[in-house]
Amino acid sequence: MNDLQHLFDNNARWAESVNEKDPEFFAKLAKQQTPEFLWIGCSDARVPANEIVGLLPGDIFVHRNVANVVLHTDLNCLSVIQYAVDVLKVKHILVTGHYGCGGVRAAMQDRQFGLIDGWLRSIRDLYYEQREHFAAIADEEDKVDRLCELNVIHQVANVSHTTIVQNAWHRGQELAVHGCIYGIKDGRWKNLNVTVSGLEQLPPQYRLRPAGQS
């Protein structure tokens, strides 16, 4: 336990500081969470969701995994999206990657890393599909960063293609899926301008009718 004592000490100082600024903060936080945002980001420890966008605990619902991947077979991620959309009624889903992502870099290599290889397969597929595009990029770091951007755009599409998000649009619920990327070197959060806010923005083959409609 002594190995963790400095973390408990840090927590005590943080809680005291928050309480001094707003004595009612924790009481209000304990009553409910009503975030407008769901953040789907990378597990990288250098990318703290709340701090990047200047929001307090309770303001943003967070799901993180290696390389901010959204797979239609990942019940963990889908459960988070379903709870955020159907129960919390978030208005914005922020798919956020970051430049220099180690997961994205691994997907570009021919080395084996273990179980993570299967998780990153969709990014590897994307890299291969866009091979002509990447062949025109000379610098290796520029290739990694560009794939980080394309991965975000791909995951925005994956989120938008879920029945969870499409059923929300069928109900007339206000919901938008945004693609963003964070620069660890400068701390800036960038909009990739790939917002999807309705069925009409999806390719026809991905638009699903409401359940029960023939």
mmCIF file of C-alpha atoms in Angstrom:
data_model
loop_
_atom_site.group_PDB
_atom_site.id
_atom_site.type_symbol
_atom_site.label_atom_id
_atom_site.label_comp_id
_atom_site.label_asym_id
_atom_site.label_seq_id
_atom_site.Cartn_x
_atom_site.Cartn_y
_atom_site.Cartn_z
ATOM 1 C CA MET A 1 0.000 0.000 0.000
ATOM 2 C CA ASN A 2 2.943 2.338 0.667
ATOM 3 C CA ASP A 3 3.688 2.286 -3.052
ATOM 4 C CA LEU A 4 0.363 4.053 -3.627
ATOM 5 C CA GLN A 5 0.515 6.486 -0.724
ATOM 6 C CA HIS A 6 1.594 9.422 -2.876
ATOM 7 C CA LEU A 7 -1.498 8.864 -5.032
ATOM 8 C CA PHE A 8 -3.789 8.921 -2.005
ATOM 9 C CA ASP A 9 -2.016 12.081 -0.823
ATOM 10 C CA ASN A 10 -2.498 13.674 -4.233
ATOM 11 C CA ASN A 11 -6.190 12.759 -4.136
ATOM 12 C CA ALA A 12 -6.636 14.310 -0.693
ATOM 13 C CA ARG A 13 -5.056 17.569 -1.851
ATOM 14 C CA TRP A 14 -7.175 17.574 -5.027
ATOM 15 C CA ALA A 15 -10.428 16.944 -3.134
ATOM 16 C CA GLU A 16 -9.596 19.702 -0.640
ATOM 17 C CA SER A 17 -8.779 22.119 -3.443
ATOM 18 C CA VAL A 18 -12.034 21.410 -5.293
ATOM 19 C CA ASN A 19 -14.026 21.700 -2.072
ATOM 20 C CA GLU A 20 -12.444 25.082 -1.287
ATOM 21 C CA LYS A 21 -13.434 26.438 -4.698
ATOM 22 C CA ASP A 22 -16.961 24.979 -4.616
ATOM 23 C CA PRO A 23 -18.161 23.471 -1.299
ATOM 24 C CA GLU A 24 -21.236 22.020 -3.050
ATOM 25 C CA PHE A 25 -19.341 20.418 -5.953
ATOM 26 C CA PHE A 26 -19.184 16.839 -4.721
ATOM 27 C CA ALA A 27 -22.714 16.937 -3.299
ATOM 28 C CA LYS A 28 -24.064 17.998 -6.680
ATOM 29 C CA LEU A 29 -21.871 15.474 -8.493
ATOM 30 C CA ALA A 30 -23.153 12.619 -6.342
ATOM 31 C CA LYS A 31 -26.788 13.316 -7.232
ATOM 32 C CA GLN A 32 -26.593 12.757 -10.983
ATOM 33 C CA GLN A 33 -24.487 12.897 -14.126
ATOM 34 C CA THR A 34 -25.909 14.817 -17.064
ATOM 35 C CA PRO A 35 -23.061 15.097 -19.571
ATOM 36 C CA GLU A 36 -23.701 16.375 -23.074
ATOM 37 C CA PHE A 37 -20.584 14.685 -24.429
ATOM 38 C CA LEU A 38 -19.362 11.124 -24.954
ATOM 39 C CA TRP A 39 -15.614 10.965 -25.554
ATOM 40 C CA ILE A 40 -14.255 7.929 -27.420
ATOM 41 C CA GLY A 41 -10.498 8.227 -27.209
ATOM 42 C CA CYS A 42 -7.198 6.428 -26.939
ATOM 43 C CA SER A 43 -5.996 4.795 -23.723
ATOM 44 C CA ASP A 44 -2.707 6.710 -23.975
ATOM 45 C CA ALA A 45 -1.988 8.205 -20.541
ATOM 46 C CA ARG A 46 -0.961 11.503 -22.150
ATOM 47 C CA VAL A 47 -4.483 12.154 -23.463
ATOM 48 C CA PRO A 48 -6.734 13.019 -20.456
ATOM 49 C CA ALA A 49 -10.191 13.789 -21.855
ATOM 50 C CA ASN A 50 -11.503 16.229 -19.229
ATOM 51 C CA GLU A 51 -8.323 18.270 -19.010
ATOM 52 C CA ILE A 52 -7.861 18.631 -22.762
ATOM 53 C CA VAL A 53 -11.230 20.317 -23.231
ATOM 54 C CA GLY A 54 -11.332 22.064 -19.865
ATOM 55 C CA LEU A 55 -14.327 20.195 -18.428
ATOM 56 C CA LEU A 56 -14.937 19.027 -14.869
ATOM 57 C CA PRO A 57 -15.814 15.497 -13.721
ATOM 58 C CA GLY A 58 -19.437 14.852 -14.607
ATOM 59 C CA ASP A 59 -19.320 16.974 -17.761
ATOM 60 C CA ILE A 60 -18.068 14.268 -20.103
ATOM 61 C CA PHE A 61 -18.720 10.509 -20.363
ATOM 62 C CA VAL A 62 -15.566 8.659 -21.406
ATOM 63 C CA HIS A 63 -14.651 5.441 -23.213
ATOM 64 C CA ARG A 64 -11.012 4.759 -24.046
ATOM 65 C CA ASN A 65 -9.181 1.925 -25.765
ATOM 66 C CA VAL A 66 -5.970 1.442 -27.723
ATOM 67 C CA ALA A 67 -6.074 3.656 -30.836
ATOM 68 C CA ASN A 68 -9.708 4.805 -30.265
ATOM 69 C CA VAL A 69 -11.153 1.926 -32.286
ATOM 70 C CA VAL A 70 -14.907 1.313 -32.636
ATOM 71 C CA LEU A 71 -15.645 -2.270 -33.678
ATOM 72 C CA HIS A 72 -19.153 -3.590 -34.252
ATOM 73 C CA THR A 73 -18.218 -6.719 -32.277
ATOM 74 C CA ASP A 74 -16.932 -4.813 -29.227
ATOM 75 C CA LEU A 75 -19.723 -5.087 -26.659
ATOM 76 C CA ASN A 76 -17.792 -2.894 -24.232
ATOM 77 C CA CYS A 77 -17.671 0.089 -26.578
ATOM 78 C CA LEU A 78 -21.197 -0.493 -27.886
ATOM 79 C CA SER A 79 -22.559 -0.681 -24.348
ATOM 80 C CA VAL A 80 -20.953 2.652 -23.523
ATOM 81 C CA ILE A 81 -22.413 4.239 -26.652
ATOM 82 C CA GLN A 82 -25.855 2.768 -25.931
ATOM 83 C CA TYR A 83 -25.884 4.012 -22.341
ATOM 84 C CA ALA A 84 -24.610 7.441 -23.338
ATOM 85 C CA VAL A 85 -27.134 7.861 -26.159
ATOM 86 C CA ASP A 86 -30.232 6.131 -24.772
ATOM 87 C CA VAL A 87 -29.924 6.862 -21.058
ATOM 88 C CA LEU A 88 -27.733 9.936 -20.632
ATOM 89 C CA LYS A 89 -29.015 11.502 -23.871
ATOM 90 C CA VAL A 90 -25.649 12.983 -24.829
ATOM 91 C CA LYS A 91 -25.776 15.399 -27.735
ATOM 92 C CA HIS A 92 -22.246 14.957 -29.018
ATOM 93 C CA ILE A 93 -19.982 11.943 -29.508
ATOM 94 C CA LEU A 94 -16.363 13.057 -29.755
ATOM 95 C CA VAL A 95 -14.173 10.457 -31.478
ATOM 96 C CA THR A 96 -10.712 11.713 -30.611
ATOM 97 C CA GLY A 97 -7.414 10.293 -31.808
ATOM 98 C CA HIS A 98 -3.973 11.740 -31.237
ATOM 99 C CA TYR A 99 -0.917 12.307 -33.359
ATOM 100 C CA GLY A 100 1.939 9.856 -32.886
ATOM 101 C CA CYS A 101 -0.409 7.125 -31.632
ATOM 102 C CA GLY A 102 1.552 3.983 -30.757
ATOM 103 C CA GLY A 103 -1.327 1.712 -31.749
ATOM 104 C CA VAL A 104 -1.583 3.295 -35.175
ATOM 105 C CA ARG A 105 2.184 3.065 -35.599
ATOM 106 C CA ALA A 106 2.096 -0.635 -34.670
ATOM 107 C CA ALA A 107 -0.593 -1.267 -37.304
ATOM 108 C CA MET A 108 1.800 0.038 -39.967
ATOM 109 C CA GLN A 109 4.569 -2.438 -39.107
ATOM 110 C CA ASP A 110 5.149 -6.091 -39.958
ATOM 111 C CA ARG A 111 6.116 -7.033 -36.403
ATOM 112 C CA GLN A 112 3.975 -9.148 -34.099
ATOM 113 C CA PHE A 113 2.943 -7.487 -30.840
ATOM 114 C CA GLY A 114 0.584 -10.150 -29.485
ATOM 115 C CA LEU A 115 -3.137 -9.980 -28.754
ATOM 116 C CA ILE A 116 -3.171 -6.318 -29.788
ATOM 117 C CA ASP A 117 -2.524 -7.369 -33.424
ATOM 118 C CA GLY A 118 -6.120 -8.514 -33.790
ATOM 119 C CA TRP A 119 -7.446 -5.353 -32.165
ATOM 120 C CA LEU A 120 -5.510 -3.161 -34.597
ATOM 121 C CA ARG A 121 -6.444 -5.173 -37.679
ATOM 122 C CA SER A 122 -8.993 -2.617 -38.931
ATOM 123 C CA ILE A 123 -6.300 0.079 -38.885
ATOM 124 C CA ARG A 124 -3.897 -2.188 -40.739
ATOM 125 C CA ASP A 125 -6.632 -2.795 -43.324
ATOM 126 C CA LEU A 126 -7.161 0.954 -43.652
ATOM 127 C CA TYR A 127 -3.432 1.497 -44.160
ATOM 128 C CA TYR A 128 -3.403 -1.089 -46.940
ATOM 129 C CA GLU A 129 -6.535 0.285 -48.600
ATOM 130 C CA GLN A 130 -4.926 3.730 -48.703
ATOM 131 C CA ARG A 131 -1.459 2.471 -49.727
ATOM 132 C CA GLU A 132 -1.274 4.670 -52.824
ATOM 133 C CA HIS A 133 -2.086 7.718 -50.729
ATOM 134 C CA PHE A 134 0.658 6.847 -48.228
ATOM 135 C CA ALA A 135 3.191 6.079 -50.958
ATOM 136 C CA ALA A 136 3.105 9.778 -51.833
ATOM 137 C CA ILE A 137 4.083 10.780 -48.262
ATOM 138 C CA ALA A 138 7.863 10.710 -47.842
ATOM 139 C CA ASP A 139 8.299 11.325 -44.111
ATOM 140 C CA GLU A 140 7.504 8.364 -41.854
ATOM 141 C CA GLU A 141 6.144 10.507 -39.007
ATOM 142 C CA ASP A 142 3.878 12.308 -41.446
ATOM 143 C CA LYS A 143 2.553 8.908 -42.543
ATOM 144 C CA VAL A 144 1.792 7.954 -38.942
ATOM 145 C CA ASP A 145 0.012 11.234 -38.269
ATOM 146 C CA ARG A 146 -2.011 11.000 -41.453
ATOM 147 C CA LEU A 147 -3.105 7.471 -40.579
ATOM 148 C CA CYS A 148 -4.088 8.760 -37.135
ATOM 149 C CA GLU A 149 -6.408 11.238 -38.880
ATOM 150 C CA LEU A 150 -7.829 8.670 -41.292
ATOM 151 C CA ASN A 151 -8.408 6.270 -38.416
ATOM 152 C CA VAL A 152 -10.520 8.886 -36.615
ATOM 153 C CA ILE A 153 -12.555 9.497 -39.768
ATOM 154 C CA HIS A 154 -13.085 5.740 -40.146
ATOM 155 C CA GLN A 155 -14.213 5.388 -36.535
ATOM 156 C CA VAL A 156 -16.668 8.292 -36.907
ATOM 157 C CA ALA A 157 -18.259 6.284 -39.715
ATOM 158 C CA ASN A 158 -18.339 3.152 -37.561
ATOM 159 C CA VAL A 159 -20.111 5.012 -34.751
ATOM 160 C CA SER A 160 -22.603 6.516 -37.202
ATOM 161 C CA HIS A 161 -23.368 3.112 -38.693
ATOM 162 C CA THR A 162 -24.474 1.604 -35.361
ATOM 163 C CA THR A 163 -28.167 0.937 -34.804
ATOM 164 C CA ILE A 164 -27.801 2.819 -31.506
ATOM 165 C CA VAL A 165 -26.980 6.114 -33.184
ATOM 166 C CA GLN A 166 -29.333 5.609 -36.127
ATOM 167 C CA ASN A 167 -32.276 4.788 -33.849
ATOM 168 C CA ALA A 168 -31.605 8.009 -31.965
ATOM 169 C CA TRP A 169 -31.888 9.895 -35.251
ATOM 170 C CA HIS A 170 -35.061 7.998 -36.103
ATOM 171 C CA ARG A 171 -36.514 9.222 -32.796
ATOM 172 C CA GLY A 172 -35.592 12.781 -33.670
ATOM 173 C CA GLN A 173 -32.988 12.905 -30.917
ATOM 174 C CA GLU A 174 -30.352 15.630 -31.266
ATOM 175 C CA LEU A 175 -27.053 13.801 -31.736
ATOM 176 C CA ALA A 176 -23.878 14.508 -33.682
ATOM 177 C CA VAL A 177 -20.722 12.424 -34.126
ATOM 178 C CA HIS A 178 -17.522 14.451 -34.465
ATOM 179 C CA GLY A 179 -13.979 13.503 -35.488
ATOM 180 C CA CYS A 180 -11.176 15.285 -33.625
ATOM 181 C CA ILE A 181 -7.473 14.797 -33.004
ATOM 182 C CA TYR A 182 -5.112 15.891 -30.248
ATOM 183 C CA GLY A 183 -1.512 16.984 -30.591
ATOM 184 C CA ILE A 184 0.604 15.770 -27.689
ATOM 185 C CA LYS A 185 3.460 18.053 -28.778
ATOM 186 C CA ASP A 186 1.423 21.266 -28.573
ATOM 187 C CA GLY A 187 -1.636 20.337 -26.513
ATOM 188 C CA ARG A 188 -4.055 21.494 -29.199
ATOM 189 C CA TRP A 189 -7.327 19.711 -29.930
ATOM 190 C CA LYS A 190 -8.202 19.909 -33.613
ATOM 191 C CA ASN A 191 -11.519 19.502 -35.428
ATOM 192 C CA LEU A 192 -11.171 17.215 -38.473
ATOM 193 C CA ASN A 193 -14.487 18.543 -39.857
ATOM 194 C CA VAL A 194 -16.107 15.128 -40.262
ATOM 195 C CA THR A 195 -19.268 15.685 -38.248
ATOM 196 C CA VAL A 196 -22.226 13.356 -38.930
ATOM 197 C CA SER A 197 -25.549 14.495 -37.498
ATOM 198 C CA GLY A 198 -28.198 12.612 -39.487
ATOM 199 C CA LEU A 199 -29.054 9.612 -41.626
ATOM 200 C CA GLU A 200 -28.962 11.645 -44.831
ATOM 201 C CA GLN A 201 -25.183 11.983 -44.444
ATOM 202 C CA LEU A 202 -24.624 8.224 -44.539
ATOM 203 C CA PRO A 203 -24.077 6.194 -47.707
ATOM 204 C CA PRO A 204 -27.368 4.482 -48.647
ATOM 205 C CA GLN A 205 -26.065 0.981 -47.908
ATOM 206 C CA TYR A 206 -25.501 1.918 -44.261
ATOM 207 C CA ARG A 207 -28.880 3.540 -43.598
ATOM 208 C CA LEU A 208 -31.091 1.232 -41.573
ATOM 209 C CA ARG A 209 -34.865 1.442 -41.262
ATOM 210 C CA PRO A 210 -36.382 1.616 -37.780
ATOM 211 C CA ALA A 211 -36.859 -1.786 -36.157
ATOM 212 C CA GLY A 212 -40.215 -3.343 -37.082
ATOM 213 C CA GLN A 213 -40.659 -1.255 -40.228
ATOM 214 C CA SER A 214 -41.113 -3.405 -43.335
#
